[in-house]
Short mmCIF file of C-alpha atoms and ligand atoms in Angstrom, two decimals:
data_model
loop_
_atom_site.label_atom_id
_atom_site.label_comp_id
_atom_site.label_asym_id
_atom_site.label_seq_id
_atom_site.Cartn_x
_atom_site.Cartn_y
_atom_site.Cartn_z
CA MET A 6 -55.14 -15.54 -62.44
CA ILE A 7 -51.64 -14.04 -62.18
CA ASP A 8 -51.59 -12.58 -58.70
CA LEU A 9 -49.10 -9.74 -58.18
CA ARG A 10 -51.00 -7.98 -55.39
CA SER A 11 -48.36 -8.91 -52.81
CA ASP A 12 -45.57 -11.37 -52.07
CA THR A 13 -47.84 -12.73 -49.31
CA VAL A 14 -50.08 -14.67 -51.72
CA THR A 15 -47.74 -17.67 -52.08
CA LYS A 16 -48.69 -21.23 -51.05
CA PRO A 17 -46.24 -23.60 -49.32
CA THR A 18 -44.17 -25.72 -51.73
CA PRO A 19 -44.23 -29.55 -51.46
CA GLY A 20 -40.83 -29.45 -49.69
CA MET A 21 -42.09 -26.88 -47.23
CA LEU A 22 -45.27 -28.86 -46.55
CA GLU A 23 -43.19 -31.96 -45.89
CA ALA A 24 -41.03 -30.04 -43.41
CA MET A 25 -44.20 -28.81 -41.67
CA PHE A 26 -45.72 -32.28 -41.61
CA ASN A 27 -42.59 -33.73 -40.03
CA ALA A 28 -42.07 -30.98 -37.44
CA GLU A 29 -41.46 -31.91 -33.83
CA VAL A 30 -43.78 -29.77 -31.72
CA GLY A 31 -44.78 -28.90 -28.16
CA ASP A 32 -46.63 -26.15 -26.33
CA ASP A 33 -44.67 -23.00 -27.08
CA VAL A 34 -46.38 -20.95 -24.35
CA PHE A 35 -44.77 -23.46 -21.95
CA GLU A 36 -41.56 -22.96 -24.01
CA GLU A 37 -41.70 -26.61 -25.03
CA ASP A 38 -41.74 -26.40 -28.83
CA PRO A 39 -38.31 -27.47 -30.12
CA THR A 40 -38.97 -26.29 -33.69
CA VAL A 41 -39.95 -22.77 -32.61
CA LYS A 42 -36.81 -22.65 -30.44
CA LYS A 43 -34.71 -23.82 -33.37
CA LEU A 44 -36.15 -21.12 -35.64
CA GLU A 45 -35.64 -18.41 -33.02
CA GLU A 46 -32.01 -19.41 -32.45
CA LYS A 47 -31.32 -19.67 -36.16
CA VAL A 48 -32.74 -16.31 -37.16
CA ALA A 49 -31.21 -14.48 -34.17
CA ALA A 50 -27.76 -15.88 -35.03
CA THR A 51 -28.18 -14.93 -38.70
CA PHE A 52 -28.53 -11.25 -37.74
CA GLY A 53 -25.96 -11.25 -34.95
CA MET A 54 -28.63 -10.90 -32.25
CA GLU A 55 -28.87 -12.71 -28.90
CA ALA A 56 -32.48 -13.82 -29.04
CA ALA A 57 -35.67 -13.94 -31.10
CA LEU A 58 -39.41 -14.33 -30.63
CA TYR A 59 -41.67 -16.01 -33.20
CA CYS A 60 -44.95 -14.11 -33.69
CA PRO A 61 -48.06 -14.46 -35.86
CA SER A 62 -47.43 -11.38 -38.05
CA GLY A 63 -45.07 -8.58 -38.97
CA THR A 64 -47.54 -6.07 -37.63
CA MET A 65 -47.35 -7.79 -34.26
CA THR A 66 -43.52 -7.87 -34.20
CA ASN A 67 -43.43 -4.15 -35.04
CA GLN A 68 -46.05 -3.31 -32.42
CA ILE A 69 -44.24 -5.34 -29.77
CA ALA A 70 -40.98 -3.60 -30.72
CA LEU A 71 -42.58 -0.18 -30.29
CA ARG A 72 -43.78 -1.19 -26.82
CA VAL A 73 -40.41 -2.63 -25.78
CA ASN A 74 -38.37 0.33 -27.08
CA THR A 75 -40.51 3.20 -25.71
CA GLN A 76 -42.41 4.56 -22.72
CA PRO A 77 -45.89 6.13 -23.00
CA GLN A 78 -45.75 9.74 -24.29
CA ASP A 79 -42.45 9.17 -26.12
CA GLU A 80 -41.95 10.06 -29.76
CA VAL A 81 -40.74 7.81 -32.58
CA ILE A 82 -38.83 9.21 -35.57
CA CYS A 83 -39.74 7.43 -38.80
CA ASP A 84 -40.30 8.13 -42.47
CA LYS A 85 -43.79 9.28 -43.47
CA ARG A 86 -44.14 6.17 -45.68
CA SER A 87 -43.41 3.72 -42.84
CA HIS A 88 -45.56 0.64 -42.45
CA ILE A 89 -45.64 1.25 -38.67
CA TYR A 90 -47.26 4.64 -39.32
CA LEU A 91 -49.38 4.04 -42.45
CA TYR A 92 -50.52 0.45 -42.31
CA GLU A 93 -50.81 -0.69 -38.70
CA GLY A 94 -54.15 0.89 -37.92
CA GLY A 95 -52.73 3.59 -35.68
CA GLY A 96 -51.52 0.85 -33.33
CA MET A 97 -48.53 2.81 -32.12
CA ALA A 98 -50.91 5.29 -30.47
CA SER A 99 -53.25 2.72 -28.92
CA ASN A 100 -50.77 -0.06 -28.08
CA SER A 101 -47.80 2.01 -26.94
CA MET A 102 -49.24 5.51 -26.42
CA VAL A 103 -46.48 7.15 -28.44
CA SER A 104 -46.52 9.80 -31.14
CA SER A 105 -44.70 9.69 -34.45
CA ARG A 106 -42.35 12.34 -35.85
CA LEU A 107 -42.55 11.89 -39.59
CA VAL A 108 -39.66 12.74 -41.85
CA ASP A 109 -39.55 12.68 -45.65
CA GLY A 110 -36.66 10.47 -46.65
CA ASP A 111 -35.31 9.51 -50.06
CA ARG A 112 -38.09 7.13 -51.17
CA GLY A 113 -38.49 6.35 -47.48
CA ARG A 114 -34.82 6.09 -46.53
CA ILE A 115 -33.93 8.57 -43.83
CA ASP A 116 -30.47 9.83 -42.90
CA VAL A 117 -28.59 11.07 -39.86
CA SER A 118 -29.19 14.77 -40.56
CA GLN A 119 -32.98 14.19 -40.66
CA ILE A 120 -32.84 12.29 -37.40
CA GLU A 121 -30.68 14.94 -35.77
CA ALA A 122 -33.05 17.74 -36.86
CA ASN A 123 -36.05 15.96 -35.31
CA ILE A 124 -34.81 15.07 -31.84
CA ASN A 125 -36.77 17.08 -29.31
CA PRO A 126 -34.98 19.17 -26.69
CA ASP A 127 -35.02 17.95 -23.10
CA ASP A 128 -37.99 20.15 -22.12
CA ILE A 129 -41.26 19.03 -20.53
CA HIS A 130 -43.28 20.65 -23.34
CA PHE A 131 -41.99 18.15 -25.87
CA PRO A 132 -42.44 14.41 -26.09
CA ARG A 133 -39.25 12.52 -25.33
CA THR A 134 -37.62 11.27 -28.53
CA SER A 135 -36.67 7.69 -27.74
CA LEU A 136 -36.76 5.56 -30.88
CA VAL A 137 -35.77 5.68 -34.54
CA SER A 138 -37.51 3.17 -36.77
CA LEU A 139 -36.23 2.26 -40.26
CA GLU A 140 -37.81 0.05 -42.91
CA ASN A 141 -35.69 -2.10 -45.26
CA THR A 142 -36.68 -2.54 -48.03
CA VAL A 143 -39.14 0.36 -48.11
CA ASN A 144 -42.50 -0.93 -49.31
CA LYS A 145 -44.01 2.48 -50.12
CA GLY A 146 -40.69 3.54 -51.67
CA GLY A 147 -40.98 0.82 -54.30
CA GLY A 148 -38.66 -1.70 -52.65
CA CYS A 149 -35.59 0.54 -52.40
CA TYR A 150 -33.07 -0.40 -49.72
CA TYR A 151 -30.41 0.95 -47.36
CA SER A 152 -26.78 -0.04 -47.73
CA LEU A 153 -25.06 -1.42 -44.65
CA PHE A 154 -22.93 1.73 -44.66
CA GLN A 155 -26.03 3.97 -44.39
CA ILE A 156 -27.40 1.75 -41.64
CA SER A 157 -24.14 1.81 -39.70
CA LYS A 158 -24.06 5.64 -39.79
CA ILE A 159 -27.57 5.79 -38.35
CA GLY A 160 -26.85 3.06 -35.80
CA GLU A 161 -23.73 4.82 -34.55
CA PHE A 162 -25.45 8.21 -34.36
CA CYS A 163 -28.40 6.79 -32.40
CA LYS A 164 -26.16 4.92 -29.99
CA ALA A 165 -24.13 8.08 -29.34
CA ASN A 166 -27.32 10.07 -28.73
CA GLY A 167 -29.13 7.61 -26.48
CA LEU A 168 -31.79 6.73 -29.05
CA ARG A 169 -33.05 3.22 -29.53
CA THR A 170 -33.32 1.75 -33.04
CA HIS A 171 -35.81 -0.63 -34.64
CA LEU A 172 -35.74 -2.13 -38.12
CA ASP A 173 -38.93 -3.16 -39.86
CA GLY A 174 -37.23 -5.83 -41.95
CA ALA A 175 -40.35 -7.35 -43.49
CA ARG A 176 -38.30 -7.61 -46.72
CA VAL A 177 -34.79 -7.35 -45.28
CA PHE A 178 -33.70 -10.50 -47.14
CA ASN A 179 -34.62 -8.84 -50.44
CA ALA A 180 -32.33 -5.95 -49.48
CA LEU A 181 -29.48 -8.24 -48.44
CA GLN A 182 -29.79 -10.49 -51.45
CA GLU A 183 -29.69 -7.50 -53.80
CA SER A 184 -26.82 -5.69 -52.05
CA GLN A 185 -24.94 -8.95 -51.40
CA GLU A 186 -24.29 -7.78 -47.83
CA GLN A 187 -24.20 -9.95 -44.73
CA PRO A 188 -27.06 -9.96 -42.18
CA SER A 189 -24.68 -10.67 -39.28
CA ALA A 190 -23.60 -7.01 -39.16
CA TYR A 191 -27.17 -5.79 -38.56
CA GLY A 192 -27.23 -6.82 -34.91
CA ASP A 193 -24.71 -4.11 -34.01
CA HIS A 194 -26.90 -1.32 -35.33
CA PHE A 195 -30.39 -2.11 -34.05
CA ASN A 196 -31.95 -2.81 -30.67
CA THR A 197 -34.73 -4.77 -32.38
CA ILE A 198 -35.32 -6.18 -35.85
CA SER A 199 -38.55 -7.58 -37.28
CA VAL A 200 -38.17 -10.20 -40.02
CA CYS A 201 -41.13 -11.58 -42.04
CA PHE A 202 -41.19 -15.18 -43.26
CA SER A 203 -44.57 -14.77 -44.98
CA LYS A 204 -43.45 -12.28 -47.64
CA GLY A 205 -40.75 -13.08 -50.19
CA LEU A 206 -39.55 -16.11 -48.24
CA GLY A 207 -42.84 -17.85 -48.98
CA ALA A 208 -43.80 -19.29 -45.59
CA PRO A 209 -47.52 -19.31 -44.76
CA VAL A 210 -47.41 -17.52 -41.40
CA GLY A 211 -45.13 -15.61 -39.12
CA SER A 212 -42.46 -13.07 -38.32
CA ALA A 213 -39.69 -12.95 -35.76
CA LEU A 214 -38.65 -10.12 -33.48
CA LEU A 215 -34.92 -10.12 -32.75
CA GLY A 216 -33.10 -8.35 -29.93
CA SER A 217 -31.08 -8.71 -26.74
CA LYS A 218 -32.06 -11.45 -24.26
CA GLU A 219 -33.42 -8.78 -21.96
CA ASP A 220 -35.56 -7.09 -24.64
CA ILE A 221 -36.90 -10.40 -25.96
CA LYS A 222 -37.88 -11.39 -22.43
CA LYS A 223 -39.96 -8.19 -22.25
CA ALA A 224 -41.25 -8.84 -25.76
CA LYS A 225 -42.51 -12.27 -24.74
CA ARG A 226 -44.67 -10.69 -22.03
CA VAL A 227 -46.05 -8.16 -24.53
CA ARG A 228 -46.75 -10.88 -27.09
CA LYS A 229 -48.84 -12.73 -24.49
CA VAL A 230 -50.80 -9.55 -23.70
CA PHE A 231 -51.40 -8.94 -27.43
CA GLY A 232 -52.79 -12.47 -27.71
CA GLY A 233 -49.89 -13.75 -29.77
CA GLY A 234 -48.72 -16.67 -27.61
CA MET A 235 -49.13 -19.76 -29.78
CA ARG A 236 -49.21 -23.42 -28.81
CA GLN A 237 -47.93 -26.08 -31.29
CA ALA A 238 -46.48 -23.35 -33.49
CA GLY A 239 -43.63 -25.62 -34.54
CA TYR A 240 -45.65 -26.68 -37.58
CA LEU A 241 -45.49 -23.06 -38.76
CA ALA A 242 -41.93 -22.49 -37.59
CA ALA A 243 -40.81 -25.52 -39.62
CA ALA A 244 -41.99 -23.73 -42.77
CA CYS A 245 -39.96 -20.66 -41.77
CA ILE A 246 -36.80 -22.75 -41.18
CA TYR A 247 -37.33 -24.35 -44.58
CA ALA A 248 -37.74 -20.90 -46.14
CA LEU A 249 -34.49 -19.62 -44.57
CA ASP A 250 -32.64 -22.66 -45.93
CA ASN A 251 -34.19 -22.72 -49.41
CA HIS A 252 -35.83 -19.45 -50.39
CA VAL A 253 -33.32 -16.69 -49.69
CA GLU A 254 -30.96 -16.91 -52.66
CA ARG A 255 -33.81 -17.29 -55.13
CA LEU A 256 -35.08 -13.79 -54.25
CA THR A 257 -32.68 -12.62 -56.98
CA GLU A 258 -35.07 -14.21 -59.49
CA ASP A 259 -37.99 -12.19 -58.12
CA HIS A 260 -35.88 -9.05 -58.56
CA ARG A 261 -34.97 -9.93 -62.15
CA ARG A 262 -38.63 -10.55 -63.00
CA ALA A 263 -39.70 -7.31 -61.32
CA ARG A 264 -37.18 -5.37 -63.41
CA SER A 265 -38.53 -6.94 -66.62
CA LEU A 266 -42.07 -6.15 -65.57
CA GLY A 267 -41.10 -2.52 -64.86
CA GLU A 268 -39.52 -2.27 -68.32
CA ALA A 269 -42.75 -3.51 -69.92
CA PHE A 270 -44.52 -0.36 -68.67
CA GLU A 271 -41.94 2.00 -70.20
CA GLY A 272 -43.30 4.25 -72.92
CA LEU A 273 -46.92 3.06 -72.64
CA PRO A 274 -49.74 5.61 -73.04
CA ILE A 275 -50.88 4.86 -69.46
CA THR A 276 -47.42 5.34 -67.91
CA ASN A 277 -46.28 8.62 -66.45
CA SER A 278 -43.25 7.19 -64.64
CA ILE A 279 -41.96 4.03 -63.00
CA LEU A 280 -40.05 4.06 -59.73
CA SER A 281 -36.63 2.50 -60.26
CA VAL A 282 -37.10 -1.22 -59.62
CA ASP A 283 -34.51 -2.18 -57.00
CA THR A 284 -35.94 -5.43 -55.58
CA ASN A 285 -39.32 -7.19 -56.03
CA ILE A 286 -41.71 -4.21 -56.08
CA VAL A 287 -42.86 -2.30 -59.16
CA ILE A 288 -44.70 0.99 -58.71
CA VAL A 289 -46.15 2.58 -61.82
CA ASN A 290 -47.32 6.19 -61.73
CA LEU A 291 -50.21 6.56 -64.18
CA LYS A 292 -50.72 9.32 -66.67
CA LYS A 293 -54.01 11.25 -66.50
CA PRO A 294 -56.81 10.46 -67.23
CA TYR A 295 -55.93 6.83 -66.40
CA SER A 296 -56.78 6.00 -62.79
CA PRO A 297 -55.60 3.04 -60.71
CA ALA A 298 -59.19 1.71 -60.67
CA SER A 299 -59.55 1.81 -64.47
CA VAL A 300 -56.13 0.26 -65.20
CA LEU A 301 -56.51 -2.41 -62.53
CA ALA A 302 -59.98 -3.33 -63.84
CA LYS A 303 -58.55 -3.69 -67.35
CA LEU A 304 -55.70 -5.88 -66.08
CA GLU A 305 -58.08 -7.99 -64.00
CA GLU A 306 -60.16 -8.63 -67.13
CA LYS A 307 -57.03 -10.11 -68.71
CA GLY A 308 -56.18 -12.19 -65.63
CA ILE A 309 -53.64 -10.02 -63.81
CA ARG A 310 -54.11 -8.73 -60.30
CA ALA A 311 -52.27 -5.80 -58.70
CA VAL A 312 -53.22 -3.17 -56.10
CA PRO A 313 -53.83 0.59 -56.07
CA PHE A 314 -51.01 2.36 -54.25
CA GLY A 315 -52.16 5.95 -53.82
CA PRO A 316 -54.30 8.19 -56.05
CA GLU A 317 -52.10 7.78 -59.17
CA ASP A 318 -50.07 4.64 -58.55
CA ILE A 319 -50.42 0.89 -58.91
CA ARG A 320 -48.15 -1.73 -57.31
CA PHE A 321 -47.00 -5.15 -58.48
CA VAL A 322 -44.95 -7.51 -56.29
CA THR A 323 -43.12 -10.55 -57.67
CA HIS A 324 -42.80 -13.69 -55.56
CA LEU A 325 -42.12 -17.42 -55.27
CA ASP A 326 -45.28 -18.42 -57.17
CA TYR A 327 -44.55 -16.14 -60.14
CA ASP A 328 -42.43 -17.81 -62.81
CA ASP A 329 -40.95 -16.88 -66.19
CA ASN A 330 -43.96 -18.16 -68.14
CA GLN A 331 -46.26 -15.95 -66.11
CA LEU A 332 -43.83 -13.08 -66.59
CA ASP A 333 -43.92 -13.48 -70.38
CA GLU A 334 -47.70 -13.61 -70.28
CA THR A 335 -47.86 -10.50 -68.09
CA ILE A 336 -45.54 -8.54 -70.37
CA GLU A 337 -47.58 -9.46 -73.41
CA ILE A 338 -50.83 -8.35 -71.76
CA VAL A 339 -49.33 -5.14 -70.36
CA LYS A 340 -47.86 -4.09 -73.72
CA LYS A 341 -51.24 -4.54 -75.42
CA ILE A 342 -53.30 -2.75 -72.77
CA SER A 343 -55.62 -0.23 -74.43
CA PHE A 344 -58.72 1.77 -73.59
C1 PLP B 1416 -46.13 -6.70 -44.78
C2 PLP B 1416 -45.35 -5.74 -43.99
C3 PLP B 1416 -45.34 -5.79 -42.59
C4 PLP B 1416 -46.13 -6.75 -41.74
O1 PLP B 1416 -47.09 -7.42 -42.33
P1 PLP B 1416 -48.05 -8.54 -41.72
O2 PLP B 1416 -49.02 -8.68 -42.82
O3 PLP B 1416 -48.61 -8.02 -40.47
O4 PLP B 1416 -47.22 -9.76 -41.50
C5 PLP B 1416 -44.54 -4.90 -41.93
N1 PLP B 1416 -43.80 -4.01 -42.59
C6 PLP B 1416 -43.75 -3.95 -43.92
C7 PLP B 1416 -42.86 -2.97 -44.58
C8 PLP B 1416 -44.53 -4.81 -44.68
O5 PLP B 1416 -44.49 -4.74 -46.00
#
């Protein structure tokens, strides 16, 4: 099976397993795991942040960030395609008791004018607008990304207007690798950043929340309440350190393969349009009468797995366990697909 359902399906490489096997560990709830500490310091420094907190999932880092950056009854401005809104089970309402103000950005990328137009007046009838949350790359936008310039404009505007900022950076390394920009500048523009190790970076488990020392201290309390305090987590953190050292630059290969895969769908009878492939995500909009279910079933028959992504779309994600041979095989199958 060629599995392109997500970049989360990868297995640890032999080098990564060796790093995990050799990890020095301790009880991280007692703050005694040296490998977790090392990971947290390393990733915080990479993004120009003071501190970090290793957590079991990207959903948890986002949910903790919402709690740390808001008060109950506040409102969060985010794009309507945001993971925090669409794919976290309504957690922002139940975990943080906040509402969302959805804007329709350019494939999920919002700008200063949209933020400005959605800040509520200081009036007791309205929820207090306290946080702006961005996603980079945008999953539902087909892996498109913000430039550092766009991010700095938003960061400066929010700072000047007393709004906090969060980045859902589940795939932020894909954005940085493609734009060839430096992560160190991000720390200036966000109060909190969530970074996933279990997506394109190929680690088995975990995400980090980055922020100021003060915010990460609060985040640690919230993580405990959410049940995310882990004990000898250094075995997992070792895989994340290995991924930061070895799997960032190679993301370019995932992007090249995704572009080739997108091209394979061009001009096919089933294809209505393909979102421009900017990183490792390919979204194909199907022509009627072809439905995601029918096309995915046909692909599955031939040994390729992808996911439905809305009523007319299917999504493919390239990753560490998808090589050029599999790409050639996929292209051959896709070009011959017929009903
Ligand atoms: C995958 C993902 C997350 C978090 O995912 P987990 O499966 O909880 O680790 C958050 N945001 C985006 C954009 C994602 O794609």
